[in-house]
PDB file of C-alpha atoms in Angstrom:
ATOM      1  CA  ASP A   1       8.957 -15.286 -10.145  1.00  0.00           C
ATOM      2  CA  THR A   2       6.947 -12.473 -12.369  1.00  0.00           C
ATOM      3  CA  GLY A   3       6.150 -10.491  -9.366  1.00  0.00           C
ATOM      4  CA  VAL A   4       7.581  -6.983  -8.148  1.00  0.00           C
ATOM      5  CA  SER A   5      11.106  -7.778  -6.845  1.00  0.00           C
ATOM      6  CA  GLN A   6      12.771  -5.602  -4.038  1.00  0.00           C
ATOM      7  CA  ASN A   7      16.188  -5.867  -2.612  1.00  0.00           C
ATOM      8  CA  PRO A   8      17.384  -6.289  -0.157  1.00  0.00           C
ATOM      9  CA  ARG A   9      14.490  -7.429   2.162  1.00  0.00           C
ATOM     10  CA  HIS A  10      16.252  -6.078   5.316  1.00  0.00           C
ATOM     11  CA  LYS A  11      18.742  -3.658   5.809  1.00  0.00           C
ATOM     12  CA  ILE A  12      20.161  -2.273   8.819  1.00  0.00           C
ATOM     13  CA  THR A  13      22.683   0.720   9.016  1.00  0.00           C
ATOM     14  CA  LYS A  14      23.921   2.959  11.567  1.00  0.00           C
ATOM     15  CA  ARG A  15      22.577   6.627  11.443  1.00  0.00           C
ATOM     16  CA  GLY A  16      24.240   8.921   9.224  1.00  0.00           C
ATOM     17  CA  GLN A  17      24.963   6.274   6.184  1.00  0.00           C
ATOM     18  CA  ASN A  18      23.417   6.185   3.040  1.00  0.00           C
ATOM     19  CA  VAL A  19      21.391   3.271   1.699  1.00  0.00           C
ATOM     20  CA  THR A  20      20.472   2.352  -1.581  1.00  0.00           C
ATOM     21  CA  PHE A  21      17.006   0.092  -2.080  1.00  0.00           C
ATOM     22  CA  ARG A  22      16.268  -1.543  -5.800  1.00  0.00           C
ATOM     23  CA  CYS A  23      13.070  -2.387  -7.031  1.00  0.00           C
ATOM     24  CA  ASP A  24      12.508  -4.514 -10.312  1.00  0.00           C
ATOM     25  CA  PRO A  25       8.726  -4.012 -11.399  1.00  0.00           C
ATOM     26  CA  ILE A  26       6.831  -6.434 -13.242  1.00  0.00           C
ATOM     27  CA  SER A  27       8.469  -6.493 -16.706  1.00  0.00           C
ATOM     28  CA  GLU A  28       5.571  -5.026 -19.148  1.00  0.00           C
ATOM     29  CA  HIS A  29       4.765  -2.636 -16.496  1.00  0.00           C
ATOM     30  CA  ASN A  30       5.616   0.970 -17.409  1.00  0.00           C
ATOM     31  CA  ARG A  31       4.299   2.609 -13.922  1.00  0.00           C
ATOM     32  CA  LEU A  32       6.351   2.365 -10.752  1.00  0.00           C
ATOM     33  CA  TYR A  33       5.587   3.630  -7.366  1.00  0.00           C
ATOM     34  CA  TRP A  34       7.435   3.928  -4.020  1.00  0.00           C
ATOM     35  CA  TYR A  35       5.782   4.007  -0.450  1.00  0.00           C
ATOM     36  CA  ARG A  36       6.876   3.943   2.869  1.00  0.00           C
ATOM     37  CA  GLN A  37       5.369   1.989   5.851  1.00  0.00           C
ATOM     38  CA  THR A  38       6.094   2.803   9.357  1.00  0.00           C
ATOM     39  CA  LEU A  39       4.697   0.716  12.425  1.00  0.00           C
ATOM     40  CA  GLY A  40       1.105   0.805  12.983  1.00  0.00           C
ATOM     41  CA  GLN A  41       0.240   3.042   9.772  1.00  0.00           C
ATOM     42  CA  GLY A  42      -0.944   2.459   6.589  1.00  0.00           C
ATOM     43  CA  PRO A  43       1.716   2.972   3.610  1.00  0.00           C
ATOM     44  CA  GLU A  44       2.205   6.296   2.498  1.00  0.00           C
ATOM     45  CA  PHE A  45       3.004   7.551  -1.195  1.00  0.00           C
ATOM     46  CA  LEU A  46       6.296   8.667  -1.554  1.00  0.00           C
ATOM     47  CA  THR A  47       6.876   9.008  -5.591  1.00  0.00           C
ATOM     48  CA  TYR A  48       5.821   7.803  -9.136  1.00  0.00           C
ATOM     49  CA  PHE A  49       7.320   7.071 -12.269  1.00  0.00           C
ATOM     50  CA  GLN A  50       5.747   6.610 -15.735  1.00  0.00           C
ATOM     51  CA  ASN A  51       8.590   5.160 -17.770  1.00  0.00           C
ATOM     52  CA  GLU A  52      11.929   7.232 -16.614  1.00  0.00           C
ATOM     53  CA  ALA A  53       9.992  10.079 -15.961  1.00  0.00           C
ATOM     54  CA  GLN A  54       9.468  11.148 -12.241  1.00  0.00           C
ATOM     55  CA  LEU A  55       5.909  12.673 -12.320  1.00  0.00           C
ATOM     56  CA  GLU A  56       5.286  13.053  -8.653  1.00  0.00           C
ATOM     57  CA  LYS A  57       7.006  13.532  -5.756  1.00  0.00           C
ATOM     58  CA  SER A  58       5.180  13.411  -1.773  1.00  0.00           C
ATOM     59  CA  ARG A  59       6.339  16.248   0.221  1.00  0.00           C
ATOM     60  CA  LEU A  60       7.322  13.225   2.435  1.00  0.00           C
ATOM     61  CA  LEU A  61      10.112  12.864   0.065  1.00  0.00           C
ATOM     62  CA  SER A  62      12.999  15.073   1.597  1.00  0.00           C
ATOM     63  CA  ASP A  63      15.681  16.340  -0.184  1.00  0.00           C
ATOM     64  CA  ARG A  64      17.589  13.206   1.778  1.00  0.00           C
ATOM     65  CA  PHE A  65      15.567  11.083  -0.611  1.00  0.00           C
ATOM     66  CA  SER A  66      16.289  10.407  -4.323  1.00  0.00           C
ATOM     67  CA  ALA A  67      14.381   7.950  -6.494  1.00  0.00           C
ATOM     68  CA  GLU A  68      15.555   7.000 -10.222  1.00  0.00           C
ATOM     69  CA  ARG A  69      14.556   4.873 -12.742  1.00  0.00           C
ATOM     70  CA  PRO A  70      16.976   5.536 -15.427  1.00  0.00           C
ATOM     71  CA  LYS A  71      16.085   3.274 -18.328  1.00  0.00           C
ATOM     72  CA  GLY A  72      12.355   2.958 -17.460  1.00  0.00           C
ATOM     73  CA  SER A  73      12.786  -0.483 -15.783  1.00  0.00           C
ATOM     74  CA  PHE A  74      14.314  -1.035 -12.391  1.00  0.00           C
ATOM     75  CA  SER A  75      14.030   1.937  -9.997  1.00  0.00           C
ATOM     76  CA  THR A  76      16.309   3.128  -7.333  1.00  0.00           C
ATOM     77  CA  LEU A  77      15.552   4.825  -3.838  1.00  0.00           C
ATOM     78  CA  GLU A  78      18.660   6.327  -2.089  1.00  0.00           C
ATOM     79  CA  ILE A  79      18.296   7.884   1.071  1.00  0.00           C
ATOM     80  CA  GLN A  80      21.436   9.851   2.586  1.00  0.00           C
ATOM     81  CA  ARG A  81      22.422  10.679   6.160  1.00  0.00           C
ATOM     82  CA  THR A  82      19.784   8.158   7.297  1.00  0.00           C
ATOM     83  CA  GLU A  83      17.782   9.233  10.559  1.00  0.00           C
ATOM     84  CA  GLN A  84      16.498   6.852  13.133  1.00  0.00           C
ATOM     85  CA  GLY A  85      12.763   8.065  11.807  1.00  0.00           C
ATOM     86  CA  ASP A  86      13.528   6.531   8.595  1.00  0.00           C
ATOM     87  CA  SER A  87      13.041   3.268   9.894  1.00  0.00           C
ATOM     88  CA  ALA A  88      10.256   2.003   8.032  1.00  0.00           C
ATOM     89  CA  MET A  89       9.206  -0.906   5.308  1.00  0.00           C
ATOM     90  CA  TYR A  90       9.797   0.508   1.874  1.00  0.00           C
ATOM     91  CA  LEU A  91       7.396  -0.791  -0.719  1.00  0.00           C
ATOM     92  CA  CYS A  92       7.806  -0.576  -4.270  1.00  0.00           C
ATOM     93  CA  ALA A  93       4.321  -1.346  -6.851  1.00  0.00           C
ATOM     94  CA  SER A  94       4.132  -1.280 -10.453  1.00  0.00           C
ATOM     95  CA  ASP A  95       1.369  -1.437 -12.871  1.00  0.00           C
ATOM     96  CA  ARG A  96      -0.039  -0.705 -16.430  1.00  0.00           C
ATOM     97  CA  VAL A  97      -2.297   1.686 -17.589  1.00  0.00           C
ATOM     98  CA  THR A  98      -5.106  -0.993 -17.871  1.00  0.00           C
ATOM     99  CA  ASP A  99      -4.755  -2.575 -14.687  1.00  0.00           C
ATOM    100  CA  THR A 100      -7.053  -2.059 -12.071  1.00  0.00           C
ATOM    101  CA  GLU A 101      -4.545  -1.854  -9.258  1.00  0.00           C
ATOM    102  CA  ALA A 102      -0.731  -1.760  -8.640  1.00  0.00           C
ATOM    103  CA  PHE A 103       1.054  -4.785  -7.402  1.00  0.00           C
ATOM    104  CA  PHE A 104       3.275  -4.549  -4.577  1.00  0.00           C
ATOM    105  CA  GLY A 105       6.769  -6.082  -3.896  1.00  0.00           C
ATOM    106  CA  GLN A 106       7.474  -7.608  -0.482  1.00  0.00           C
ATOM    107  CA  GLY A 107       9.295  -4.292   0.696  1.00  0.00           C
ATOM    108  CA  THR A 108      12.872  -3.402   2.064  1.00  0.00           C
ATOM    109  CA  ARG A 109      12.982  -2.981   5.781  1.00  0.00           C
ATOM    110  CA  LEU A 110      15.176  -0.705   6.844  1.00  0.00           C
ATOM    111  CA  THR A 111      16.459  -0.245  10.450  1.00  0.00           C
ATOM    112  CA  VAL A 112      18.630   2.635  11.443  1.00  0.00           C
ATOM    113  CA  VAL A 113      20.394   2.188  14.588  1.00  0.00           C
TER     114      VAL A 113
ATOM    115  CA  GLN B   1      -9.458  14.916   9.463  1.00  0.00           C
ATOM    116  CA  LYS B   2      -7.551  11.896   8.252  1.00  0.00           C
ATOM    117  CA  GLU B   3      -8.283  11.103   4.573  1.00  0.00           C
ATOM    118  CA  VAL B   4      -8.976   7.800   5.259  1.00  0.00           C
ATOM    119  CA  GLU B   5     -10.193   6.584   8.634  1.00  0.00           C
ATOM    120  CA  GLN B   6     -10.606   2.994   9.871  1.00  0.00           C
ATOM    121  CA  ASN B   7     -10.823   1.787  13.695  1.00  0.00           C
ATOM    122  CA  SER B   8      -7.571   0.192  14.432  1.00  0.00           C
ATOM    123  CA  GLY B   9      -8.836  -2.609  16.573  1.00  0.00           C
ATOM    124  CA  PRO B  10      -8.189  -5.290  17.229  1.00  0.00           C
ATOM    125  CA  LEU B  11     -11.645  -6.956  15.980  1.00  0.00           C
ATOM    126  CA  SER B  12     -11.758 -10.091  17.353  1.00  0.00           C
ATOM    127  CA  VAL B  13     -14.617 -12.305  15.956  1.00  0.00           C
ATOM    128  CA  PRO B  14     -14.985 -16.369  16.424  1.00  0.00           C
ATOM    129  CA  GLU B  15     -14.161 -18.953  13.960  1.00  0.00           C
ATOM    130  CA  GLY B  16     -17.068 -19.083  11.424  1.00  0.00           C
ATOM    131  CA  ALA B  17     -18.337 -15.794  12.097  1.00  0.00           C
ATOM    132  CA  ILE B  18     -18.987 -12.670   9.824  1.00  0.00           C
ATOM    133  CA  ALA B  19     -16.158 -10.207  10.462  1.00  0.00           C
ATOM    134  CA  SER B  20     -17.292  -6.333   9.671  1.00  0.00           C
ATOM    135  CA  LEU B  21     -14.601  -4.064   8.773  1.00  0.00           C
ATOM    136  CA  ASN B  22     -15.321  -0.538   7.965  1.00  0.00           C
ATOM    137  CA  CYS B  23     -13.819   2.617   6.448  1.00  0.00           C
ATOM    138  CA  THR B  24     -14.772   6.282   5.972  1.00  0.00           C
ATOM    139  CA  TYR B  25     -12.937   8.729   3.724  1.00  0.00           C
ATOM    140  CA  SER B  26     -12.889  12.429   3.471  1.00  0.00           C
ATOM    141  CA  ASP B  27     -12.608  13.066  -0.452  1.00  0.00           C
ATOM    142  CA  ARG B  28     -15.781  12.928  -2.417  1.00  0.00           C
ATOM    143  CA  GLY B  29     -13.440  12.936  -5.531  1.00  0.00           C
ATOM    144  CA  SER B  30     -12.408   9.372  -4.594  1.00  0.00           C
ATOM    145  CA  GLN B  31     -13.298   6.971  -7.483  1.00  0.00           C
ATOM    146  CA  SER B  32     -11.521   3.516  -6.701  1.00  0.00           C
ATOM    147  CA  PHE B  33     -11.831   1.583  -3.105  1.00  0.00           C
ATOM    148  CA  PHE B  34      -9.465  -1.234  -2.130  1.00  0.00           C
ATOM    149  CA  TRP B  35      -9.242  -3.646   0.659  1.00  0.00           C
ATOM    150  CA  TYR B  36      -5.653  -4.942   0.946  1.00  0.00           C
ATOM    151  CA  ARG B  37      -4.784  -7.728   3.768  1.00  0.00           C
ATOM    152  CA  GLN B  38      -1.600  -7.391   5.363  1.00  0.00           C
ATOM    153  CA  TYR B  39       0.324  -9.873   7.411  1.00  0.00           C
ATOM    154  CA  SER B  40       2.819  -9.220  10.138  1.00  0.00           C
ATOM    155  CA  GLY B  41       5.947  -7.814   8.337  1.00  0.00           C
ATOM    156  CA  LYS B  42       4.630  -8.772   4.732  1.00  0.00           C
ATOM    157  CA  SER B  43       3.435  -6.483   1.856  1.00  0.00           C
ATOM    158  CA  PRO B  44      -0.045  -5.596   1.583  1.00  0.00           C
ATOM    159  CA  GLU B  45      -1.923  -7.877  -0.935  1.00  0.00           C
ATOM    160  CA  LEU B  46      -5.340  -6.831  -2.668  1.00  0.00           C
ATOM    161  CA  ILE B  47      -8.485  -8.938  -1.597  1.00  0.00           C
ATOM    162  CA  MET B  48     -11.087  -6.568  -3.295  1.00  0.00           C
ATOM    163  CA  PHE B  49     -11.643  -3.473  -5.376  1.00  0.00           C
ATOM    164  CA  ILE B  50     -14.843  -1.460  -5.820  1.00  0.00           C
ATOM    165  CA  TYR B  51     -16.064   1.525  -8.084  1.00  0.00           C
ATOM    166  CA  SER B  52     -19.812   1.410  -7.818  1.00  0.00           C
ATOM    167  CA  ASN B  53     -22.236   2.015  -5.060  1.00  0.00           C
ATOM    168  CA  GLY B  54     -23.552  -1.193  -3.702  1.00  0.00           C
ATOM    169  CA  ASP B  55     -22.045  -4.675  -2.974  1.00  0.00           C
ATOM    170  CA  LYS B  56     -19.658  -6.623  -4.756  1.00  0.00           C
ATOM    171  CA  GLU B  57     -19.240 -10.336  -3.984  1.00  0.00           C
ATOM    172  CA  ASP B  58     -15.883 -12.648  -4.072  1.00  0.00           C
ATOM    173  CA  GLY B  59     -16.102 -15.997  -2.627  1.00  0.00           C
ATOM    174  CA  ARG B  60     -16.009 -15.446   1.485  1.00  0.00           C
ATOM    175  CA  PHE B  61     -15.795 -11.658   0.888  1.00  0.00           C
ATOM    176  CA  THR B  62     -17.975  -8.770   0.325  1.00  0.00           C
ATOM    177  CA  ALA B  63     -17.354  -4.760  -0.197  1.00  0.00           C
ATOM    178  CA  GLN B  64     -19.914  -2.373   0.119  1.00  0.00           C
ATOM    179  CA  LEU B  65     -19.848   1.186  -1.131  1.00  0.00           C
ATOM    180  CA  ASN B  66     -21.795   3.852  -0.170  1.00  0.00           C
ATOM    181  CA  LYS B  67     -20.625   7.422  -1.737  1.00  0.00           C
ATOM    182  CA  ALA B  68     -23.269   9.495  -0.361  1.00  0.00           C
ATOM    183  CA  SER B  69     -21.989   8.389   2.832  1.00  0.00           C
ATOM    184  CA  GLN B  70     -18.170   8.087   1.958  1.00  0.00           C
ATOM    185  CA  TYR B  71     -18.088   4.813   3.717  1.00  0.00           C
ATOM    186  CA  VAL B  72     -16.597   1.593   2.137  1.00  0.00           C
ATOM    187  CA  SER B  73     -16.888  -1.848   4.254  1.00  0.00           C
ATOM    188  CA  LEU B  74     -15.528  -5.350   4.006  1.00  0.00           C
ATOM    189  CA  LEU B  75     -17.460  -8.621   5.113  1.00  0.00           C
ATOM    190  CA  ILE B  76     -15.636 -11.454   5.459  1.00  0.00           C
ATOM    191  CA  ARG B  77     -18.154 -14.367   6.302  1.00  0.00           C
ATOM    192  CA  ASP B  78     -16.958 -17.877   7.765  1.00  0.00           C
ATOM    193  CA  SER B  79     -14.073 -16.111   9.161  1.00  0.00           C
ATOM    194  CA  GLN B  80     -10.613 -18.770   9.548  1.00  0.00           C
ATOM    195  CA  PRO B  81      -8.030 -17.939  11.520  1.00  0.00           C
ATOM    196  CA  SER B  82      -6.041 -17.662   8.709  1.00  0.00           C
ATOM    197  CA  ASP B  83      -8.072 -14.316   7.998  1.00  0.00           C
ATOM    198  CA  SER B  84      -6.143 -12.948  11.150  1.00  0.00           C
ATOM    199  CA  ALA B  85      -4.373  -9.965   9.711  1.00  0.00           C
ATOM    200  CA  THR B  86      -4.431  -6.347   9.461  1.00  0.00           C
ATOM    201  CA  TYR B  87      -6.938  -4.794   6.901  1.00  0.00           C
ATOM    202  CA  LEU B  88      -6.073  -1.988   4.655  1.00  0.00           C
ATOM    203  CA  CYS B  89      -8.658   0.212   3.433  1.00  0.00           C
ATOM    204  CA  ALA B  90      -7.145   2.444   0.529  1.00  0.00           C
ATOM    205  CA  VAL B  91      -8.761   5.027  -2.077  1.00  0.00           C
ATOM    206  CA  ASN B  92      -7.946   6.437  -5.038  1.00  0.00           C
ATOM    207  CA  ARG B  93      -8.600   9.869  -7.121  1.00  0.00           C
ATOM    208  CA  PRO B  94      -9.096   9.803 -10.481  1.00  0.00           C
ATOM    209  CA  GLY B  95      -5.488  10.958 -11.979  1.00  0.00           C
ATOM    210  CA  GLY B  96      -4.608   7.921 -14.495  1.00  0.00           C
ATOM    211  CA  TYR B  97      -2.370   6.428 -11.877  1.00  0.00           C
ATOM    212  CA  GLN B  98      -2.702   4.537  -8.597  1.00  0.00           C
ATOM    213  CA  LYS B  99      -1.244   6.871  -6.091  1.00  0.00           C
ATOM    214  CA  VAL B 100      -3.695   5.334  -3.288  1.00  0.00           C
ATOM    215  CA  THR B 101      -4.186   6.742   0.061  1.00  0.00           C
ATOM    216  CA  PHE B 102      -4.379   4.137   2.789  1.00  0.00           C
ATOM    217  CA  GLY B 103      -5.774   4.313   6.060  1.00  0.00           C
ATOM    218  CA  THR B 104      -4.134   3.051   9.242  1.00  0.00           C
ATOM    219  CA  GLY B 105      -5.477  -0.353   8.989  1.00  0.00           C
ATOM    220  CA  THR B 106      -7.959  -2.601  11.319  1.00  0.00           C
ATOM    221  CA  LYS B 107      -6.518  -5.622  12.926  1.00  0.00           C
ATOM    222  CA  LEU B 108      -8.635  -8.794  12.933  1.00  0.00           C
ATOM    223  CA  GLN B 109      -8.203 -11.458  15.073  1.00  0.00           C
ATOM    224  CA  VAL B 110     -10.052 -14.951  14.376  1.00  0.00           C
ATOM    225  CA  ILE B 111     -10.495 -16.804  17.474  1.00  0.00           C
ATOM    226  CA  PRO B 112     -10.477 -20.817  16.908  1.00  0.00           C
TER     227      PRO B 112
END
């Protein structure tokens, strides 16, 4: 499978716990994006990496959220002290400069109970 | 005003009919326009993208763009039950990377 891979696919956590998601982009893609999608809404942009540099962060990305892409390959998104409002599908996408669109992974569905 | 607006639906059409999905956007600087299909519980998948005014056809799908009216639409001909999904309109500003703004989506139901 050469697409964008996200793990885990589903995560249930108790409020207040920390969670970490992983995204493995398509191998030659140097640009990586995180989006969040809540029920009945379209995906909302969270952050963007070019190689290992985090070049843009949405105001949606509160200080409880942190994203990294340490070697310019896979990326992690960590949520500290989860809240029920964090329940959503977290989507990762990647592309190259020459691509016309970014390619989405299957997402990680987070449920905070 | 939302940046990208879509009627949430559901839009119900009989099998074989033409489904027409509409989207308006507020940022005149928007440069790229996308239609994604999203099945329940799945991630969005790209159906069409369009950059220039006019129509762009791909199989049963036609995207239409009118920048003066800030309007983009998607027509699905010969609708099939498998087309039943939420259709997301998305726009991108020039900036060198794919930071797109999505609408809330229109739910399409194709009735057999």
